[in-house]
PDB file of C-alpha atoms in Angstrom:
ATOM      1  CA  SER A 701      -5.414  15.196 -10.293  1.00 67.00           C
ATOM      2  CA  THR A 702      -3.087  12.349 -12.980  1.00 87.00           C
ATOM      3  CA  CYS A 703      -2.368   8.747 -12.385  1.00 91.00           C
ATOM      4  CA  GLY A 704       1.130   7.669 -12.390  1.00 89.00           C
ATOM      5  CA  PRO A 705       4.464   8.438 -11.237  1.00 89.00           C
ATOM      6  CA  SER A 706       4.906  11.754  -9.925  1.00 89.00           C
ATOM      7  CA  THR A 707       7.557  14.533 -11.335  1.00 81.00           C
ATOM      8  CA  THR A 708       7.808  16.363  -8.327  1.00 77.00           C
ATOM      9  CA  VAL A 709       8.879  14.979  -4.880  1.00 73.00           C
ATOM     10  CA  ASN A 710       6.057  15.362  -2.745  1.00 66.00           C
ATOM     11  CA  SER A 711       7.833  16.566   0.752  1.00 64.00           C
ATOM     12  CA  SER A 712       4.758  17.101   2.928  1.00 62.00           C
ATOM     13  CA  PRO A 713       4.610  15.273   5.950  1.00 51.00           C
ATOM     14  CA  MET A 714       3.155  11.532   5.627  1.00 57.00           C
ATOM     15  CA  THR A 715      -0.023  10.006   6.816  1.00 60.00           C
ATOM     16  CA  VAL A 716       0.029   6.311   7.427  1.00 57.00           C
ATOM     17  CA  ASN A 717      -2.702   4.992   5.851  1.00 57.00           C
ATOM     18  CA  THR A 718      -3.875   0.724   6.637  1.00 59.00           C
ATOM     19  CA  VAL A 719      -6.117  -0.810   3.343  1.00 61.00           C
ATOM     20  CA  GLY A 720      -7.508  -3.484   5.031  1.00 58.00           C
ATOM     21  CA  THR A 721      -8.005  -5.511   8.093  1.00 57.00           C
ATOM     22  CA  SER A 722      -6.850  -8.942   8.377  1.00 57.00           C
ATOM     23  CA  THR A 723      -3.648 -10.005  10.906  1.00 58.00           C
ATOM     24  CA  GLY A 724      -3.635 -13.708   8.610  1.00 59.00           C
ATOM     25  CA  THR A 725      -0.183 -14.813   8.199  1.00 59.00           C
ATOM     26  CA  ILE A 726       0.478 -15.535   4.256  1.00 56.00           C
ATOM     27  CA  TYR A 727       3.828 -15.978   2.129  1.00 55.00           C
ATOM     28  CA  TYR A 728       3.349 -13.538  -0.384  1.00 55.00           C
ATOM     29  CA  PRO A 729       4.593 -11.674  -1.282  1.00 54.00           C
ATOM     30  CA  LEU A 730       7.646 -11.652   0.450  1.00 59.00           C
ATOM     31  CA  THR A 731       7.990 -15.446   0.352  1.00 56.00           C
ATOM     32  CA  SER A 732      11.702 -16.932   0.028  1.00 55.00           C
ATOM     33  CA  TYR A 733      10.606 -20.497  -0.657  1.00 52.00           C
ATOM     34  CA  TRP A 734      11.223 -19.611  -4.508  1.00 52.00           C
ATOM     35  CA  HIS A 735      14.352 -18.314  -5.750  1.00 54.00           C
ATOM     36  CA  ASP A 736      12.300 -16.191  -7.498  1.00 60.00           C
ATOM     37  CA  GLY A 737       9.132 -14.598  -7.413  1.00 64.00           C
ATOM     38  CA  ARG A 738       6.661 -12.256  -8.862  1.00 68.00           C
ATOM     39  CA  THR A 739       3.435 -11.020  -6.586  1.00 78.00           C
ATOM     40  CA  GLN A 740       1.561  -8.659  -8.056  1.00 84.00           C
ATOM     41  CA  MET A 741      -1.907  -7.315  -5.471  1.00 85.00           C
ATOM     42  CA  LEU A 742      -4.801  -5.186  -6.921  1.00 89.00           C
ATOM     43  CA  PHE A 743      -6.137  -2.778  -4.733  1.00 88.00           C
ATOM     44  CA  LEU A 744      -9.681  -1.756  -5.294  1.00 92.00           C
ATOM     45  CA  LYS A 745     -10.637   2.174  -4.892  1.00 94.00           C
ATOM     46  CA  SER A 746     -13.530   1.774  -3.034  1.00 92.00           C
ATOM     47  CA  GLU A 747     -10.127  -0.386  -0.906  1.00 88.00           C
ATOM     48  CA  LEU A 748      -8.537   2.545  -0.778  1.00 90.00           C
ATOM     49  CA  ASN A 749     -11.397   4.949  -0.071  1.00 91.00           C
ATOM     50  CA  ALA A 750     -12.841   2.668   3.278  1.00 88.00           C
ATOM     51  CA  ALA A 751      -9.123   3.426   4.733  1.00 84.00           C
ATOM     52  CA  GLY A 752      -9.376   6.873   3.703  1.00 86.00           C
ATOM     53  CA  ILE A 753      -6.384   7.278   0.782  1.00 86.00           C
ATOM     54  CA  THR A 754      -8.532   9.906  -1.071  1.00 87.00           C
ATOM     55  CA  GLY A 755      -6.501   9.786  -3.707  1.00 86.00           C
ATOM     56  CA  GLY A 756      -2.943  11.823  -3.657  1.00 88.00           C
ATOM     57  CA  THR A 757       0.966  10.962  -4.223  1.00 89.00           C
ATOM     58  CA  PHE A 758       2.424   7.572  -2.127  1.00 89.00           C
ATOM     59  CA  LYS A 759       5.508   7.701  -1.106  1.00 90.00           C
ATOM     60  CA  ALA A 760       6.418   4.381   0.882  1.00 89.00           C
ATOM     61  CA  LEU A 761       4.765   1.434   1.123  1.00 87.00           C
ATOM     62  CA  ALA A 762       5.084  -0.802   4.228  1.00 84.00           C
ATOM     63  CA  LEU A 763       4.598  -4.806   4.937  1.00 81.00           C
ATOM     64  CA  TYR A 764       4.657  -6.089   8.345  1.00 78.00           C
ATOM     65  CA  VAL A 765       6.895  -8.928   8.259  1.00 78.00           C
ATOM     66  CA  ALA A 766       5.887 -11.575  11.127  1.00 75.00           C
ATOM     67  CA  THR A 767       8.795 -14.505  11.271  1.00 76.00           C
ATOM     68  CA  LYS A 768      11.141 -15.097   8.727  1.00 72.00           C
ATOM     69  CA  SER A 769      13.234 -17.924   8.646  1.00 69.00           C
ATOM     70  CA  SER A 770      16.750 -16.646   6.522  1.00 70.00           C
ATOM     71  CA  THR A 771      19.172 -14.241   6.465  1.00 73.00           C
ATOM     72  CA  ILE A 772      19.841 -14.334   2.516  1.00 74.00           C
ATOM     73  CA  PRO A 773      18.247 -11.027   1.537  1.00 78.00           C
ATOM     74  CA  PHE A 774      15.918 -10.217  -1.746  1.00 78.00           C
ATOM     75  CA  ASN A 775      18.441  -9.874  -4.484  1.00 79.00           C
ATOM     76  CA  GLY A 776      17.216  -7.815  -7.217  1.00 85.00           C
ATOM     77  CA  PHE A 777      13.828  -6.748  -5.508  1.00 86.00           C
ATOM     78  CA  THR A 778      12.181  -4.279  -6.922  1.00 90.00           C
ATOM     79  CA  ILE A 779       8.807  -2.027  -6.567  1.00 93.00           C
ATOM     80  CA  LYS A 780       6.462  -1.481  -9.239  1.00 94.00           C
ATOM     81  CA  MET A 781       2.541   0.268  -9.048  1.00 95.00           C
ATOM     82  CA  GLY A 782      -0.503   1.625 -11.806  1.00 96.00           C
ATOM     83  CA  CYS A 783      -3.187   2.285 -12.285  1.00 96.00           C
ATOM     84  CA  THR A 784      -5.789   0.155 -13.432  1.00 96.00           C
ATOM     85  CA  SER A 785      -9.521  -0.810 -14.442  1.00 96.00           C
ATOM     86  CA  LEU A 786      -9.603  -4.339 -13.558  1.00 94.00           C
ATOM     87  CA  THR A 787     -11.428  -6.028 -10.273  1.00 93.00           C
ATOM     88  CA  SER A 788      -9.678  -8.844 -10.583  1.00 90.00           C
ATOM     89  CA  LEU A 789      -5.928 -10.522 -11.946  1.00 85.00           C
ATOM     90  CA  THR A 790      -6.174 -13.080 -13.523  1.00 86.00           C
ATOM     91  CA  SER A 791      -2.834 -13.132 -15.127  1.00 85.00           C
ATOM     92  CA  LEU A 792       0.368 -10.905 -14.905  1.00 84.00           C
ATOM     93  CA  GLN A 793       0.240  -7.275 -16.255  1.00 89.00           C
ATOM     94  CA  SER A 794       2.457  -5.082 -17.870  1.00 90.00           C
ATOM     95  CA  GLY A 795       3.532  -2.216 -17.456  1.00 93.00           C
ATOM     96  CA  LEU A 796       4.351  -1.214 -14.618  1.00 95.00           C
ATOM     97  CA  THR A 797       6.201   1.526 -13.144  1.00 96.00           C
ATOM     98  CA  THR A 798       9.022   0.973 -10.951  1.00 95.00           C
ATOM     99  CA  VAL A 799       8.527   2.500  -8.131  1.00 96.00           C
ATOM    100  CA  TYR A 800      11.311   1.410  -5.597  1.00 95.00           C
ATOM    101  CA  GLY A 801      14.467  -0.558  -6.413  1.00 90.00           C
ATOM    102  CA  PRO A 802      16.051  -2.965  -7.711  1.00 91.00           C
ATOM    103  CA  VAL A 803      18.300  -3.505  -4.491  1.00 90.00           C
ATOM    104  CA  SER A 804      19.554  -6.391  -2.141  1.00 86.00           C
ATOM    105  CA  TYR A 805      16.915  -6.168   0.669  1.00 81.00           C
ATOM    106  CA  SER A 806      16.521  -8.311   3.766  1.00 79.00           C
ATOM    107  CA  SER A 807      13.324  -8.039   5.507  1.00 80.00           C
ATOM    108  CA  THR A 808      13.377  -7.287   9.784  1.00 80.00           C
ATOM    109  CA  ALA A 809      11.107  -9.964  11.071  1.00 82.00           C
ATOM    110  CA  GLY A 810       8.502  -8.257  14.278  1.00 82.00           C
ATOM    111  CA  SER A 811       8.391  -5.017  12.010  1.00 81.00           C
ATOM    112  CA  TRP A 812       7.431  -2.956   9.453  1.00 83.00           C
ATOM    113  CA  ASN A 813       9.683  -2.802   7.025  1.00 85.00           C
ATOM    114  CA  THR A 814       8.641   0.506   4.955  1.00 89.00           C
ATOM    115  CA  PHE A 815      10.098   1.440   1.508  1.00 91.00           C
ATOM    116  CA  ASN A 816      10.599   4.556   1.148  1.00 92.00           C
ATOM    117  CA  LEU A 817       9.227   5.120  -2.895  1.00 93.00           C
ATOM    118  CA  THR A 818      12.634   6.460  -5.336  1.00 94.00           C
ATOM    119  CA  THR A 819      10.062   7.008  -7.257  1.00 95.00           C
ATOM    120  CA  GLN A 820       6.740   8.557  -6.074  1.00 93.00           C
ATOM    121  CA  TYR A 821       3.229   7.224  -7.752  1.00 94.00           C
ATOM    122  CA  ASN A 822       0.259  10.043  -8.246  1.00 93.00           C
ATOM    123  CA  TRP A 823      -2.685   7.944  -7.762  1.00 93.00           C
ATOM    124  CA  ASP A 824      -6.202   9.593  -9.072  1.00 94.00           C
ATOM    125  CA  ASN A 825      -8.572   8.386  -6.725  1.00 93.00           C
ATOM    126  CA  VAL A 826     -10.814   7.484 -10.211  1.00 95.00           C
ATOM    127  CA  SER A 827      -8.948   4.053 -10.599  1.00 96.00           C
ATOM    128  CA  ASN A 828      -7.879   1.072  -9.314  1.00 95.00           C
ATOM    129  CA  LEU A 829      -3.921   0.205  -8.054  1.00 94.00           C
ATOM    130  CA  LEU A 830      -1.762  -2.599  -9.072  1.00 93.00           C
ATOM    131  CA  VAL A 831       1.555  -3.359  -7.001  1.00 92.00           C
ATOM    132  CA  GLU A 832       4.232  -5.597  -7.890  1.00 89.00           C
ATOM    133  CA  ILE A 833       6.968  -6.946  -6.154  1.00 86.00           C
ATOM    134  CA  CYS A 834       9.897  -9.546  -7.152  1.00 84.00           C
ATOM    135  CA  TYR A 835      13.093 -10.256  -6.213  1.00 77.00           C
ATOM    136  CA  ASP A 836      15.434 -12.805  -8.026  1.00 76.00           C
ATOM    137  CA  ASN A 837      17.406 -15.010  -6.151  1.00 60.00           C
ATOM    138  CA  THR A 838      20.243 -17.735  -7.278  1.00 54.00           C
ATOM    139  CA  CYS A 839      18.830 -19.656  -5.166  1.00 46.00           C
ATOM    140  CA  GLU A 840      15.846 -21.274  -2.705  1.00 46.00           C
ATOM    141  CA  PHE A 841      15.744 -20.716   0.958  1.00 43.00           C
ATOM    142  CA  LEU A 842      13.132 -21.061   4.488  1.00 43.00           C
ATOM    143  CA  PRO A 843      10.260 -18.964   3.719  1.00 42.00           C
ATOM    144  CA  LEU A 844       9.254 -15.709   5.708  1.00 42.00           C
ATOM    145  CA  HIS A 845       5.923 -15.069   6.869  1.00 36.00           C
ATOM    146  CA  PHE A 846       4.318 -12.530   6.857  1.00 38.00           C
ATOM    147  CA  PHE A 847       1.505 -10.090   6.506  1.00 37.00           C
ATOM    148  CA  ALA A 848       0.603  -6.730   5.019  1.00 39.00           C
ATOM    149  CA  LYS A 849      -1.710  -3.624   6.457  1.00 37.00           C
ATOM    150  CA  PHE A 850      -0.438  -1.654   3.510  1.00 39.00           C
ATOM    151  CA  LEU A 851       0.537   1.432   2.094  1.00 39.00           C
ATOM    152  CA  ALA A 852       1.356   4.864   3.424  1.00 40.00           C
ATOM    153  CA  LEU A 853       0.011   8.523   1.266  1.00 41.00           C
TER     154      LEU A 853
END
């Protein structure tokens, strides 16, 4: 299997896989404390495999938003993905594929916020997976709290 943007739409039923076991609350990637935000998350092949993901086409990504303190939307909200051989992140990476957005996005507290990818993404079960979420607002607003269990395949 290849790694990169899908050239065909996979319309088979989606299987939901949860990556990680934490239910802790963190502010990223949907922090609204600053007016701009860019967060990259590295998912190791071993973590994806432990979640039952063994390659295929990503069709959606979901983040659980526990609480939020603002109704201001995230403008220019964009999700990018890429395959990498990196095993840790020490700086922001470039060359990722836009798979969702840019859109104006308002999250929903107390629920999973699902992003159906406008460009589905093939993962080869060899590489590690890099996911970037960014937005560009004109002002700061109060932070929202979320935790992510992550991906749908």
